[in-house]
Short mmCIF file of C-alpha atoms in Angstrom, two decimals:
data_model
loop_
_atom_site.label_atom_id
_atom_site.label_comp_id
_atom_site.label_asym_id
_atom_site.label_seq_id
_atom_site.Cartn_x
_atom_site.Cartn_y
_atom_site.Cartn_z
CA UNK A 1 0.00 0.00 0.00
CA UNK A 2 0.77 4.04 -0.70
CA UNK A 3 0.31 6.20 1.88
CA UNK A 4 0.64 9.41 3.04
CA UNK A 5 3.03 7.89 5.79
CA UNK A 6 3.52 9.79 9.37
CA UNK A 7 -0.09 10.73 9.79
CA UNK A 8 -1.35 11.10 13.46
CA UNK A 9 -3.89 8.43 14.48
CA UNK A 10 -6.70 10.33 14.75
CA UNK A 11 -8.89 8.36 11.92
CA UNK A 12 -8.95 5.12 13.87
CA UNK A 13 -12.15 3.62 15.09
CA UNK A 14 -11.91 2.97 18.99
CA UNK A 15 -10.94 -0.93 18.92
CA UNK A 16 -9.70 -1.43 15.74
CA UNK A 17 -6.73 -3.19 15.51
CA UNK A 18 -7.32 -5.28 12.29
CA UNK A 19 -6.78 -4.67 8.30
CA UNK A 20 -9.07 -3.35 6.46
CA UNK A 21 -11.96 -5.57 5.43
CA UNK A 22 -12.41 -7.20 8.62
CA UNK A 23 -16.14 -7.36 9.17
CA UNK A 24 -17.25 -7.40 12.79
CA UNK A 25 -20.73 -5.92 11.50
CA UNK A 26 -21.63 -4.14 8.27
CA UNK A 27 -21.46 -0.73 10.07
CA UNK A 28 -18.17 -1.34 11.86
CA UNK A 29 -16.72 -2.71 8.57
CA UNK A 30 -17.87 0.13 6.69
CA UNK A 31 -16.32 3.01 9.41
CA UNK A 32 -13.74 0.84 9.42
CA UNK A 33 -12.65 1.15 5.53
CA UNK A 34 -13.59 4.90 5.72
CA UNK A 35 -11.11 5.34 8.63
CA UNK A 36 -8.50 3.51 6.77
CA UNK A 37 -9.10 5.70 3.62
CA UNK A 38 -8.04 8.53 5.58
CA UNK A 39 -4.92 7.08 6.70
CA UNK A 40 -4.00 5.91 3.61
CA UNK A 41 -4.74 8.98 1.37
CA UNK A 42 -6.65 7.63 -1.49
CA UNK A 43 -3.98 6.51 -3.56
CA UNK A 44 -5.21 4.07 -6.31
CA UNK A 45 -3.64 1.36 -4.22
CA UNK A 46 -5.05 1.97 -0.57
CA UNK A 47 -7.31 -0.90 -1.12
CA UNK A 48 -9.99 0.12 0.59
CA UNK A 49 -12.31 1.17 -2.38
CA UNK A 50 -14.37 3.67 -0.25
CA UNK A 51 -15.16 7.27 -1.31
CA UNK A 52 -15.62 9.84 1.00
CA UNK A 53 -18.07 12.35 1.08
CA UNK A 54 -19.33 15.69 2.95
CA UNK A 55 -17.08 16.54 5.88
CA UNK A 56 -14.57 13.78 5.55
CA UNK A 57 -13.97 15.44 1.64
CA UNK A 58 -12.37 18.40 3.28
CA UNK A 59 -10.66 16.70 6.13
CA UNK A 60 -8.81 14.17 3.99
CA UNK A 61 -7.54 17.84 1.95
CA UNK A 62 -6.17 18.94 5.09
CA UNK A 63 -4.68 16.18 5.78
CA UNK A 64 -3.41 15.32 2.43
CA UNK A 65 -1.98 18.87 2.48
CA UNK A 66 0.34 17.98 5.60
CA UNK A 67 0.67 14.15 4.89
CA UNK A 68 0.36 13.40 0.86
CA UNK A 69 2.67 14.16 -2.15
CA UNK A 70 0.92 17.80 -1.87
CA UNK A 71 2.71 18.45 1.63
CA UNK A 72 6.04 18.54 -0.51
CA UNK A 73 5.04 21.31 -3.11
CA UNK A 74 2.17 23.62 -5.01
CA UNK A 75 -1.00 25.33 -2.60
CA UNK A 76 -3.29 24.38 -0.23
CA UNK A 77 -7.09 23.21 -1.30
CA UNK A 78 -8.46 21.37 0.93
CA UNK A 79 -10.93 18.58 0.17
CA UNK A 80 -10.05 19.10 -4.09
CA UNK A 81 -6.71 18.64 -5.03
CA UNK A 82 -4.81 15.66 -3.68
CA UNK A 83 -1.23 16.88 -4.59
CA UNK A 84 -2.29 20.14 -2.84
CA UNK A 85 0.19 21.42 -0.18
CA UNK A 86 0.74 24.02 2.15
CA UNK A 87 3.63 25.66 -0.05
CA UNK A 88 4.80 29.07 2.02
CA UNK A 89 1.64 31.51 1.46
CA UNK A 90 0.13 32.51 4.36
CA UNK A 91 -2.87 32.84 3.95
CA UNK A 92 -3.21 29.15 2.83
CA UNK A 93 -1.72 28.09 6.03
CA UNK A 94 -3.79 29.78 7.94
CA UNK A 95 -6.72 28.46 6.07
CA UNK A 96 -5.13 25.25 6.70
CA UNK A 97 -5.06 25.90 10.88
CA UNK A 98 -8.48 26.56 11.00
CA UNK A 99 -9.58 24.12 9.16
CA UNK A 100 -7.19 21.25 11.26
CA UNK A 101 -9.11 22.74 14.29
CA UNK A 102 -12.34 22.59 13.40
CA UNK A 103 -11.79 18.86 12.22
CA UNK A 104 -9.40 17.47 15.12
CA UNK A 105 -8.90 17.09 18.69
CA UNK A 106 -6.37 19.77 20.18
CA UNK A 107 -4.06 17.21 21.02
CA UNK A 108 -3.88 16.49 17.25
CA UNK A 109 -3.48 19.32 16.19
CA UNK A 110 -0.66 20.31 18.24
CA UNK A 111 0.46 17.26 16.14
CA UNK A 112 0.06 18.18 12.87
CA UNK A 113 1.18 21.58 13.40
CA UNK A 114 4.91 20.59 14.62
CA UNK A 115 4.33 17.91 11.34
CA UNK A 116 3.69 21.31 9.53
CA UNK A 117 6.80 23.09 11.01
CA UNK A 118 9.27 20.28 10.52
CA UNK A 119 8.39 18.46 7.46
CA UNK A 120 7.25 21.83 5.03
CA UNK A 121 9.44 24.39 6.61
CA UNK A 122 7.16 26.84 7.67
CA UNK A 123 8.82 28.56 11.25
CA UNK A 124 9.42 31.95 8.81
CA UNK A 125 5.40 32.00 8.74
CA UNK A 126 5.04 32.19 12.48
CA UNK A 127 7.04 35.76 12.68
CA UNK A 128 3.74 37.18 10.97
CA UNK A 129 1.26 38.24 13.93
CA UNK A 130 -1.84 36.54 12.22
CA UNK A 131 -0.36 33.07 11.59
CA UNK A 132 0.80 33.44 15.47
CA UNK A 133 -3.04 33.85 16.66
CA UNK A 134 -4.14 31.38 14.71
CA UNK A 135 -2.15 28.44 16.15
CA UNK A 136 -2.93 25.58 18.74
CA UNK A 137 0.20 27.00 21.48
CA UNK A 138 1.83 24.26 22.79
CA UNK A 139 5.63 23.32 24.59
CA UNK A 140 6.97 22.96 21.12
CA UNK A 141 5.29 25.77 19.67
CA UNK A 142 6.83 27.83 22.54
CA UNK A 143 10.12 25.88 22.12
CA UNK A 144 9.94 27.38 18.12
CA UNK A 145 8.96 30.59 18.95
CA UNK A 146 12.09 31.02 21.74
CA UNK A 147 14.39 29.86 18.61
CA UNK A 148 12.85 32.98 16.17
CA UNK A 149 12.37 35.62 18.86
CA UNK A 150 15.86 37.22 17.64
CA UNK A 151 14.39 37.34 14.28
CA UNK A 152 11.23 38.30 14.61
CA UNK A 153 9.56 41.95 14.13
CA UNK A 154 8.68 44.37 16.85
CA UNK A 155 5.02 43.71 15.61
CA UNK A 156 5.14 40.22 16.26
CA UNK A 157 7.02 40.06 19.45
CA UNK A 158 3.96 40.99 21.43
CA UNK A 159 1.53 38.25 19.80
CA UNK A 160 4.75 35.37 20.36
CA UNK A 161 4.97 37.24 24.59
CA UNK A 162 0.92 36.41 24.83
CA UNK A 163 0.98 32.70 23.28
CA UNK A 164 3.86 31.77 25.42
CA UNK A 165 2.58 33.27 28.65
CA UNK A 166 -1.25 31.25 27.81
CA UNK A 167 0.99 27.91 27.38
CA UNK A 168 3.33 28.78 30.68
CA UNK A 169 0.25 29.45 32.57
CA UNK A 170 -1.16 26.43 31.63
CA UNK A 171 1.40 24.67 32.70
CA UNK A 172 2.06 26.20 36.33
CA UNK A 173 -1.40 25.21 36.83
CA UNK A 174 -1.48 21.51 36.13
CA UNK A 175 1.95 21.85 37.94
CA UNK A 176 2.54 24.05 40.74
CA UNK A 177 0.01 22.97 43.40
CA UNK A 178 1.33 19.28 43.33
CA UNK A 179 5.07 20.62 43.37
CA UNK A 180 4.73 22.43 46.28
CA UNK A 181 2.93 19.85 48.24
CA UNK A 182 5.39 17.39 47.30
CA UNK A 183 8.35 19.28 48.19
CA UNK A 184 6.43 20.89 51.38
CA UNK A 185 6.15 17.36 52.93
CA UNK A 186 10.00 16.38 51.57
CA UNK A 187 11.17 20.17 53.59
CA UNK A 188 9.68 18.75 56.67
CA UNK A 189 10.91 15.45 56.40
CA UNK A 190 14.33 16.16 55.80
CA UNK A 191 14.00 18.35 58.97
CA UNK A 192 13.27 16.07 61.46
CA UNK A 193 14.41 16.06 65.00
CA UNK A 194 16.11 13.58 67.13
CA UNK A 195 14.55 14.75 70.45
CA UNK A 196 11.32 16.58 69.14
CA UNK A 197 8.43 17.95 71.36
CA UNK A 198 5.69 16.06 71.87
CA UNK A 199 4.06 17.78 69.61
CA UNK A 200 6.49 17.10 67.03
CA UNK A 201 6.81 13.49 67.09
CA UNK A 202 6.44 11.23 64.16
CA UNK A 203 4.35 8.51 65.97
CA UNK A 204 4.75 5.72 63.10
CA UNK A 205 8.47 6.31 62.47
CA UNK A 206 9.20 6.33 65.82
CA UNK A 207 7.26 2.94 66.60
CA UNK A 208 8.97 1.85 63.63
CA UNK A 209 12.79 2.45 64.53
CA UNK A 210 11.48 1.20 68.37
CA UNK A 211 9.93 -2.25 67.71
CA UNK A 212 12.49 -4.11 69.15
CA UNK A 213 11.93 -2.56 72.70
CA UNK A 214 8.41 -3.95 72.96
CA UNK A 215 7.43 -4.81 76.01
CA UNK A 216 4.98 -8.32 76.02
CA UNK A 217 3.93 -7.87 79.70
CA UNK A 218 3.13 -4.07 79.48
CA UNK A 219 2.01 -4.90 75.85
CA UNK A 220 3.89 -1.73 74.85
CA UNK A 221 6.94 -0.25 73.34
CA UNK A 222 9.37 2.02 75.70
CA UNK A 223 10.70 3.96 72.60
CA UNK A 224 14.73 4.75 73.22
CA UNK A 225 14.59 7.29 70.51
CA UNK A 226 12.38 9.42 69.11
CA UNK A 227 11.80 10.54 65.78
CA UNK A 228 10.03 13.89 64.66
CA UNK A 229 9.79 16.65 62.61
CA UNK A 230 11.02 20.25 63.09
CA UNK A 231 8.88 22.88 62.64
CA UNK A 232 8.42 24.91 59.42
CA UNK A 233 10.35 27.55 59.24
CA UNK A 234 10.23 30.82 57.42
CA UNK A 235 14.44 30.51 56.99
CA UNK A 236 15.89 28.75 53.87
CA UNK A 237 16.47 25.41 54.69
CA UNK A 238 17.62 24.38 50.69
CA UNK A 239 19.49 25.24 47.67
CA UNK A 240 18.36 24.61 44.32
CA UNK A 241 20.54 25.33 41.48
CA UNK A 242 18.20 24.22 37.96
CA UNK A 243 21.40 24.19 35.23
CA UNK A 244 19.63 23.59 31.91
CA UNK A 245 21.15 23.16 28.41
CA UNK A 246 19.74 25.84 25.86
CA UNK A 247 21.10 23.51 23.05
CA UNK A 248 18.41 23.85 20.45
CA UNK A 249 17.27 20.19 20.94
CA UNK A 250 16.60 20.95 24.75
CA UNK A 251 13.65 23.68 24.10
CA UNK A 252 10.85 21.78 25.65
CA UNK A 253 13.34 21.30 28.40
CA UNK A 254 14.08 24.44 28.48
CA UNK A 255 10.39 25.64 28.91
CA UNK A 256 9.67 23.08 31.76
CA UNK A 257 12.25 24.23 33.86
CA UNK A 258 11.46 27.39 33.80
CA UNK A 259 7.97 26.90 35.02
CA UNK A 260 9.12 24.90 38.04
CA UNK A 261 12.33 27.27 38.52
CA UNK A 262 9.61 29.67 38.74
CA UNK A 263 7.24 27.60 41.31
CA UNK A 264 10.65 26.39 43.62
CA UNK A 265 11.21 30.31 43.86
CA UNK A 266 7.86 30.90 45.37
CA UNK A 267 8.67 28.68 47.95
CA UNK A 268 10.31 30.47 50.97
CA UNK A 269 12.48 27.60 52.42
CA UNK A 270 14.00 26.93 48.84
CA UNK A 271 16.76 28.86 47.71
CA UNK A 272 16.34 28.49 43.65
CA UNK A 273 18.83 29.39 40.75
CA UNK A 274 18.14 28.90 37.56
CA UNK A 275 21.19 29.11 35.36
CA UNK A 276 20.83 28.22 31.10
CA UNK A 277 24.34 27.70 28.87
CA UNK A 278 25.70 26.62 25.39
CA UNK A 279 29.19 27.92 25.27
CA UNK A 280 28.35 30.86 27.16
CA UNK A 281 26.64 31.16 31.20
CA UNK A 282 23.41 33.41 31.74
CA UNK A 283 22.10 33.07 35.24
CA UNK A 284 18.67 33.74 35.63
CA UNK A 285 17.29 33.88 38.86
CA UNK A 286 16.51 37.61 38.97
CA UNK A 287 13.46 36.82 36.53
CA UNK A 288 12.45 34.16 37.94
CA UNK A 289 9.32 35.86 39.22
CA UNK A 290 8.17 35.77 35.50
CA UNK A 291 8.69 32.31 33.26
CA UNK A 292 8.44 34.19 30.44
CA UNK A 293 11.17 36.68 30.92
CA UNK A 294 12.63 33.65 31.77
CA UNK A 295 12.05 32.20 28.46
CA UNK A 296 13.23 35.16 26.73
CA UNK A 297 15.94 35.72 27.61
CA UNK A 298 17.47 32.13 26.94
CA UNK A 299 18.86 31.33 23.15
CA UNK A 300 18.37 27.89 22.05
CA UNK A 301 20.99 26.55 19.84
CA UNK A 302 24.44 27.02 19.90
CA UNK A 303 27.33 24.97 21.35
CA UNK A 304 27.77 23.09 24.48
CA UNK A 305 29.96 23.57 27.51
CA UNK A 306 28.81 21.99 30.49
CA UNK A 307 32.02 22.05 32.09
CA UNK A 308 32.34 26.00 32.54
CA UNK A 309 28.10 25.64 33.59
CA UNK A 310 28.85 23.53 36.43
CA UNK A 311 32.47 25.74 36.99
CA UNK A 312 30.18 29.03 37.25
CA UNK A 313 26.96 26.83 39.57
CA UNK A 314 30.19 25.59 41.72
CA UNK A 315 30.97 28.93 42.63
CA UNK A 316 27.59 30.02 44.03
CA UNK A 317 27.27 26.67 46.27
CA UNK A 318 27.48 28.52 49.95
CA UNK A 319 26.24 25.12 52.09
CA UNK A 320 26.97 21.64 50.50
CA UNK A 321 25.03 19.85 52.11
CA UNK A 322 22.05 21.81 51.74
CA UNK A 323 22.17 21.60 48.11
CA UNK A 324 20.69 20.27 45.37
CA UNK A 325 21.79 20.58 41.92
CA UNK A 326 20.09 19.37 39.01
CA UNK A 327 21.85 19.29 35.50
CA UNK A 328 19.46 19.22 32.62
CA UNK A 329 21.28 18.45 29.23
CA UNK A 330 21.90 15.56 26.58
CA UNK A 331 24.79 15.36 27.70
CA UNK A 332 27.29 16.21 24.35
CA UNK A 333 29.82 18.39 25.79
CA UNK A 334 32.01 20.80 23.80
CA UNK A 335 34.01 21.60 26.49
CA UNK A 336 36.44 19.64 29.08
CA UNK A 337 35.12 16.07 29.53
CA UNK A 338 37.41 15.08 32.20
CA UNK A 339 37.24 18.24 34.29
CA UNK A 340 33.13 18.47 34.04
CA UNK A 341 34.03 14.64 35.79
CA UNK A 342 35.97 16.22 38.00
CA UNK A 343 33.45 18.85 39.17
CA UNK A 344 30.55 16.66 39.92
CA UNK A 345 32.74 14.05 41.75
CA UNK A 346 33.96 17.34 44.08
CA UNK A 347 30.55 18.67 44.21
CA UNK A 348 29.20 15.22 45.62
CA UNK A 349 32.66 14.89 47.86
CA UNK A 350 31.29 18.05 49.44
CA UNK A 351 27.96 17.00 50.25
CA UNK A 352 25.91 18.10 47.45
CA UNK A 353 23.14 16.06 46.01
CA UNK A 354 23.50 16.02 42.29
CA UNK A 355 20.75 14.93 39.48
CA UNK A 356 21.26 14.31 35.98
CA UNK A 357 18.35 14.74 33.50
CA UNK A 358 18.95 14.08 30.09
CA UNK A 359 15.28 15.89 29.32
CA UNK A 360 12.50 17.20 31.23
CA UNK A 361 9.51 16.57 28.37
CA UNK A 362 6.91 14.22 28.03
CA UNK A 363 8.67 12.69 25.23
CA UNK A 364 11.32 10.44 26.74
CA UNK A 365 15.14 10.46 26.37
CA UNK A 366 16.34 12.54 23.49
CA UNK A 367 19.03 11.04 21.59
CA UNK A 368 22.47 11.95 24.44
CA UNK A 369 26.31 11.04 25.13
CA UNK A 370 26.15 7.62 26.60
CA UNK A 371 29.62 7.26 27.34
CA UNK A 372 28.96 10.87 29.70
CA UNK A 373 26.42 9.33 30.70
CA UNK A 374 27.90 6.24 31.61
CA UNK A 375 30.69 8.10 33.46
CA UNK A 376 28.19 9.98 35.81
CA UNK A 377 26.62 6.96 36.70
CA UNK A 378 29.99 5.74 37.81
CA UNK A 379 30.23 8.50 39.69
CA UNK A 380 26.40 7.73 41.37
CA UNK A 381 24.82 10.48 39.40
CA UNK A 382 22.88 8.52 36.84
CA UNK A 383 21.28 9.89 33.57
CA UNK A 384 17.58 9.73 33.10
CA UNK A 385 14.49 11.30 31.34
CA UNK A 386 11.89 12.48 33.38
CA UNK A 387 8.65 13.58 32.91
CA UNK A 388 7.11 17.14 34.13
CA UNK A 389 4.64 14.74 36.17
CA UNK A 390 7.67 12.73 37.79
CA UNK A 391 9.96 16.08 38.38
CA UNK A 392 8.09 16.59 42.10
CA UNK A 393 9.22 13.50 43.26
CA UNK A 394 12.58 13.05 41.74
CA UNK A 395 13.47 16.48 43.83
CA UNK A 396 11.23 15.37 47.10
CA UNK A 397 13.91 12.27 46.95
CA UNK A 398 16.57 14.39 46.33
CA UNK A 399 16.56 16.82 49.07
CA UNK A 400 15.12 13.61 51.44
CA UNK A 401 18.41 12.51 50.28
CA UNK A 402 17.33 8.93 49.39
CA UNK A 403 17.32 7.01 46.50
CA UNK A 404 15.65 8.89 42.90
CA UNK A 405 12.60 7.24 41.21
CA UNK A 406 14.31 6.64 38.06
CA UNK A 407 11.97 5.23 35.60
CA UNK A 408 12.14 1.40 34.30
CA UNK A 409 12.86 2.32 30.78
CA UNK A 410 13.77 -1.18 29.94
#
């Protein structure tokens, strides 16, 4: 079979697994073959023999325009001509955006539109104001956007400044609340006291640690020790130090971390830096206030040199032991291999806690340096992907200081 090849899955019937043709009713068969006509494009050899009509006419032109021969040359017409593509006129492609929205899901369309951007070359588009209102915003989108805004026009900066703040804001709240319960609970943890008031005692770790002075007459437990927690205090009682890699494969990275820079630095008993590098430092943490001046005033692309990043986040470590510091990047370093080595094994000599994420994204492990990574593991600093949803309690076990929650990626 022809196809129009990567195509998202939104034309699949709920449960249907099979090949076209397979008949669990006469209805199911034929939504079946109409689906499958849509994935496959209508090429004389898709097999299916079904025509389309109404509605599904004009979404199979929007998605031949992305996904067919048509998404590699000539204009946009949707639902007529199957070698129709997108081309670089705007006002077809924004024709094109409405019409993907009024046909798909949003999460589909966030899919097709970073389909769009790679695959026909359209990122000059989104420095015009109109295309920029027209989109579905999204991490990439942002991530896209943060790679133009030296490019673009006074008159579009404003429009890019409003989409990113609507997806950052999104973000913070699907994000913040649970971060700062998480970390709340791991502050007060990691603050316990080893002769607390009575008040202050953590009844089940304290029968726990005590079981073996159990009493069978008394049916009791004398506890020897008691365990508790200190009281929350207004003072900082960690460091955070967020060092993320503005390589241009890092954006969505990039845009993560500044959210939850941003939420750590609303937090009074965290201490939070946010420092982004290529070959060159920027530190950060005066916007941190505001993700989005955060966001703009990063550079993605460029070189690497994760040695002099760790060099310059080295310098502002004031109590060791109180620190955590979490190195976002893939890992390729243009700089000193052995000395970047060096620096993390002295960071961790000194009491520092040190995490290594090779992305912060929904999408899994980016291609990375294995042999770096290999060589931090060595050093008890493994190399993982983690999720924006697993960030809370990789740093809860991080300032508990107990083991992370790497994922099984096996």
């Amino acid at each position: 079979m022809t196809g129009r090849g990567k195509a998202p899955e939104a034309t699949r019937a709920p449960g249907a697994t099979g090949v076209p043709g397979t008949h669990d009713s006469a209805g199911a068969s034929g939504e079946r073959l109409r689906r499958w006509r849509l994935v496959l494009g209508g090429d004389e050899a898709d097999g299916t023999g079904c025509v389309l009509a109404g509605r599904d006419v004009a979404m199979d032109g929007a998605l031949g325009a992305l996904y067919g021969e048509g998404g590699k040359r000539g204009r946009a017409q949707p639902g007529r001509d199957r070698s129709a593509g997108l081309g670089a006129s705007a006002p077809s492609v924004a024709r094109w955006l409405g019409d993907i929205r009024t046909y798909f899901p949003s999460s589909v369309v966030q899919v097709m539109q970073r389909d769009a951007i790679d695959r026909l070359g359209l990122s000059a588009l989104l420095l015009e104001p109109e295309m920029l209102e027209a989109v579905e915003a999204d991490v990439h989108l942002v991530g896209t956007l943060l790679s133009l805004h030296k490019a673009m026009p006074e008159t579009t900066k404003e429009t890019a400044r409003a989409v990113v703040r609507k997806v950052v804001e999104d973000l913070e709240k699907r994000l913040a609340t649970r971060t700062r319960a998480t970390l709340t609970g791991a502050l007060d943890r990691s603050a316990r006291l080893s002769r607390p008031r009575h008040h202050d005692i953590d009844w089940n770790r304290t029968i726990a640690a005590n079981l073996k002075h159990y009493l069978p007459e008394h049916r009791t437990i004398v506890p020897e020790r008691l365990i508790g927690y200190g009281r929350a205090a207004q003072s900082v009682k960690k460091e955070v130090i967020l060092c993320v890699d503005q390589s241009g494969s890092m954006a969505a990275s990039v845009v993560y971390a500044s959210v939850f820079g941003a939420v750590l630095a609303s937090m009074r008993s965290i201490a939070t830096r946010l420092v982004v590098f290529d070959t060159a430092v920027v530190d950060l943490t005066d916007q941190l206030d505001d993700p989005v001046d955060v966001l703009f005033g990063t550079q993605l692309g460029g070189g690497t040199d994760i040695n002099r990043a760790l060099a310059y986040c080295q310098s502002r470590i004031t109590r060791p032991a109180d620190t955590v510091v979490v190195l976002i990047s893939d890992l390729y370093e243009g700089g000193i291999r052995n000395e970047m080595l060096k620096r993390v094994a002295a960071m961790k000599a000194s009491g520092v806690r040190f995490v290594t994420l090779l992305a912060l994204s929904d999408e899994g492990a980016p291609a990375y340096d294995r042999e770096h990574a290999a060589a931090l593991a060595a050093l008890d600093a493994p190399a993982f992907a983690c999720t924006p949803d697993l960030f809370p309690e990789v740093m809860a076990a991080a300032i508990e200081k107990r083991p992370l929650p790497i994922p099984d990626t096996r």
